[in-house]
Amino acid sequence: MLSIPGPTIPDVHEHGPPGVPETVPVRKPVRHHWTITRIFMYLALAALPLLAISAQVFEIVPMNTTGALVIIPLAVTLAVLCVFAPHPVDRIVGLGLGWGMFACLAYDAFRLDTVYLLGLWGDFIPKMGTWLHSGTDTRTGAIVGYVWRYFGDGGGIGIGSFILALAIGIQHLSRRAILLAFVGFAVFPVWSGLIATVALSPNGQQEMFPLTPTTLTLSLIGHLIFGLVLGLGFLRARRSLGQHWPWPPLLPAARTAGRGLRPAGDTER
C-alpha cells in the first residue's frame, strides 16, 4: 500500500546541535544621548570663534581669554575624541571644516584683491590677531589672525552650516534650493551679524572697518561668494554626508523629497 506522508514538523534544532537552544539575537536600543552631546559640542566650537570677536569688540570678554580658556580646550577635547572614540558625525565635521576653509579662501581671493590691489578698504585681520596673542606686532597678528580666520571662522561656519543643513534635510532638496539656502545663511546670520557687530559696538568701526556704501557692498559680495562655494561643496559631498547623519530630517518637505530620491546614477538638471 502507498503510504501518505504526514505533515513535516521542522526540528527546532535543525540549524544547531541537538540539545542546544537556538540563540535569538536581541537588538539593543540605540541611544542617541552621546550623539546629541557631541553634535552640540561641535556646534559650540563652530560658533565660538565668531562670537569671540563680537565679545572682544563689545568689550565683554577679551578674545585671548575666550580662546585660551574655552575654544582651544574644546577643540583639543574634540580632536582627542575623534582619534580615540570616533563617531560617524566626525566625518560630517571634517567635510564641513574643509569646505568652510576652501570657501573662505575663495572669499579672500576677492577681498584681498580689493584691499591690497585696489585699496578700497582696509584689512582688519592682522589687528584681530593682536587681540589673540596680546601684542601689537602686526606681522605676528597677521599669522595668528589668518589661522583663526580659516580654521575658526571659515571652518566653523562650514561645520555649523553642514550640521544644520543635514538636521533640516537640505540634502534632499534641489540643487537650486541648496545653493539658495547656503547663500542665504552666509547673508543671515553671518554677514548681518558682522555688520551688526561693527555698527552697534562702541568702537566697532575703529577696531574693524568703517561702514560705508563701499565696505557694505564689498563685504556682502564676499559673503555671497563664501555661501555659494560652501553650497557647492555641500552639493558635492551630500550623498556621503547623508549616510553619516543619524536622524530623519526635521523639515516635512525634505522628508517627502527624501523618499523620492533618484538613484545614485541619475543626474539632476
C-alpha atoms as one frame of an Amber mdcrd trajectory, in Angstrom:
protein
   0.000   0.000   0.000   1.050   3.525  -0.673   1.937   5.452   2.408   0.836
   9.047   2.571   3.462  11.183   4.221   2.213  13.298   7.060   3.000  16.946
   7.588   6.648  17.668   8.105   7.434  19.053  11.526  10.609  21.130  11.452
  13.174  20.353  14.044  13.648  23.336  16.289  17.332  22.489  16.395  17.858
  21.894  12.700  20.262  24.841  12.498  22.273  23.911  15.560  23.475  20.936
  17.585  20.754  18.839  19.239  20.034  19.778  22.800  21.397  23.308  22.453
  18.709  26.005  22.419  18.874  28.385  19.497  20.192  31.815  20.380  17.886
  34.619  19.335  19.774  37.891  18.875  18.322  40.763  20.834  18.707  44.180
  19.265  19.855  46.721  21.762  18.062  50.052  21.757  20.017  52.805  20.056
  20.998  55.569  22.416  21.474  58.986  20.897  22.341  60.891  24.063  26.062
  60.886  23.354  25.481  61.726  19.688  23.398  64.765  20.635  26.019  65.877
  23.152  28.777  65.546  20.586  26.843  67.496  17.961  26.180  70.321  20.417
  29.882  70.396  21.278  30.678  70.755  17.580  28.067  73.491  17.171  29.542
  75.360  20.130  33.023  75.060  18.648  31.680  76.306  15.305  30.007  79.392
  16.762  32.518  80.472  19.401  35.287  81.873  17.131  32.871  84.410  15.628
  31.194  85.138  18.948  34.620  85.736  20.488  35.186  88.570  18.008  31.878
  90.170  18.992  32.688  89.749  22.688  36.038  91.471  22.126  34.596  94.394
  20.170  31.739  94.866  22.651  34.345  94.788  25.461  32.643  91.867  27.209
  35.464  89.299  27.276  38.951  89.664  25.748  39.436  87.428  22.749  42.648
  85.876  24.062  40.809  84.833  27.233  37.982  83.203  25.285  40.439  81.446
  23.007  42.743  80.198  25.755  40.128  79.098  28.282  37.211  77.929  26.122
  37.792  77.491  22.398  41.200  75.812  22.305  40.404  73.358  25.163  37.118
  72.448  23.460  38.867  71.937  20.117  41.546  69.748  21.708  38.902  67.697
  23.535  37.001  67.026  20.323  40.215  66.203  18.459  41.120  63.614  21.105
  37.625  62.132  20.877  37.928  61.889  17.091  41.114  59.843  17.487  40.215
  57.578  20.407  36.398  57.450  20.175  35.497  58.135  16.527  31.881  58.734
  15.578  30.192  58.962  12.142  29.361  62.618  12.841  33.104  63.331  12.808
  33.120  62.775   9.034  30.468  65.459   8.612  32.552  67.825  10.711  35.686
  67.089   8.695  33.928  67.837   5.418  32.345  70.981   6.827  35.707  72.188
   8.125  37.437  71.578   4.802  34.778  73.175   2.632  34.435  76.109   5.019
  38.150  76.824   4.747  38.020  76.492   0.959  35.047  78.875   0.778  36.986
  81.316   2.958  39.885  81.082   0.508  37.545  81.960  -2.372  36.183  84.877
  -0.340  39.698  86.135   0.406  40.705  85.924  -3.247  38.110  88.643  -3.816
  38.608  90.527  -0.535  42.402  90.767  -0.622  42.243  91.906  -4.236  40.033
  94.821  -3.202  42.192  95.517  -0.129  45.781  95.344  -1.375  45.467  95.834
  -5.137  42.552  98.249  -5.421  42.863  99.853  -1.973  39.105 100.102  -1.493
  39.148  99.230   2.223  41.452  98.006   4.959  42.398  94.584   6.294  41.480
  94.215   9.963  42.583  90.556  10.253  46.156  91.387  11.402  44.720  93.621
  14.120  42.325  90.854  15.131  45.355  88.604  15.520  46.835  91.009  18.063
  43.698  90.523  20.172  44.593  86.851  20.381  48.279  86.979  21.265  48.067
  90.100  23.450  50.638  92.007  21.447  50.950  94.834  18.960  53.178  93.187
  16.338  51.040  93.182  13.191  53.218  90.557  11.460  52.556  88.054  14.200
  48.999  89.327  14.326  48.553  88.598  10.621  49.709  84.993  11.043  47.592
  84.383  14.126  44.628  86.266  12.679  44.533  84.351   9.414  44.951  80.998
  11.151  41.970  81.949  13.306  40.060  83.186  10.272  40.461  79.976   8.274
  40.193  77.339  10.986  37.912  79.195  13.375  35.708  81.476  11.294  35.592
  79.780   7.875  35.889  76.230   9.168  33.465  76.929  11.996  30.813  78.295
   9.650  31.311  75.261   7.420  30.835  72.864  10.341  27.784  74.656  11.679
  26.081  75.067   8.308  26.640  71.426   7.315  25.209  70.133  10.599  22.190
  72.445  10.455  21.566  71.624   6.789  21.567  67.883   7.490  19.319  68.315
  10.514  16.776  70.231   8.437  17.128  67.902   5.457  18.513  70.351   2.902
  20.385  67.497   1.206  17.076  66.119  -0.126  16.116  69.337  -1.914  17.016
  70.517  -5.405  20.399  71.955  -6.319  18.941  75.442  -6.618  17.283  75.232
  -3.202  20.526  74.032  -1.602  22.573  76.857  -3.100  19.969  79.441  -2.112
  19.931  78.064   1.429  23.703  78.316   1.823  23.922  81.757   0.236  21.079
  82.892   2.479  22.877  81.512   5.539  26.015  83.431   4.561  23.967  86.637
   4.439  21.894  85.977   7.551  23.101  85.421  10.201  26.790  85.560   9.172
  27.076  88.833   7.230  24.278  90.570   9.121  25.901  89.542  12.406  29.216
  91.035  11.281  27.601  94.321  10.265  25.587  94.461  13.486  28.778  93.953
  15.498  30.531  96.772  13.657  27.531  99.113  13.831  26.364  98.548  17.398
  29.626  98.122  19.307  31.213 101.251  20.834  34.426 101.105  18.769  33.465
  98.663  16.037  34.202 100.960  13.118  37.561 101.920  14.591  38.534  98.371
  15.549  37.304  96.615  12.374  36.287  98.757   9.394  34.138 101.854   8.763
  30.623 101.307   7.477  30.330 102.962   4.081  28.447 102.010   0.917  31.729
 100.594  -0.419  32.536  98.412   2.595  28.939  97.230   2.893  28.858  96.236
  -0.775  32.266  94.559  -0.786  31.657  92.622   2.418  28.265  91.471   1.133
  29.751  90.294  -2.173  32.438  88.407  -0.269  29.861  86.614   1.854  27.804
  85.773  -1.233  30.920  84.159  -2.730  31.532  82.308   0.521  27.977  80.970
   0.690  27.962  79.919  -2.964  31.236  77.978  -2.704  30.130  76.385   0.564
  26.845  75.335  -1.032  28.687  73.828  -3.997  30.844  71.889  -1.559  27.764
  70.587   0.227  26.290  69.524  -3.107  29.463  67.667  -3.993  29.507  65.769
  -0.695  25.812  65.461   0.143  25.470  61.730  -0.599  28.259  60.781   1.774
  27.073  63.379   4.285  23.585  61.904   4.393  24.962  58.450   5.155  26.523
  59.688   8.381  23.538  61.669   9.700  21.686  59.545  12.293  18.152  61.019
  12.176  15.405  61.816   9.665  15.159  65.473   8.579  13.131  67.945  10.602
  11.607  69.639   7.559   8.473  67.780   6.362   9.113  68.754   2.736  12.609
  67.293   2.975  11.195  64.016   4.300   8.878  63.761   1.313  11.683  64.613
  -1.090  13.961  62.089   0.593  11.543  59.246  -0.147  11.641  60.068  -3.831
  15.370  60.489  -4.285  16.725  59.451  -7.645  19.130  56.552  -7.935  22.794
  57.286  -7.487  23.449  57.138 -11.217  20.909  59.822 -12.092  21.949  63.411
 -12.515  19.917  66.474 -11.685  19.181  69.207 -14.119
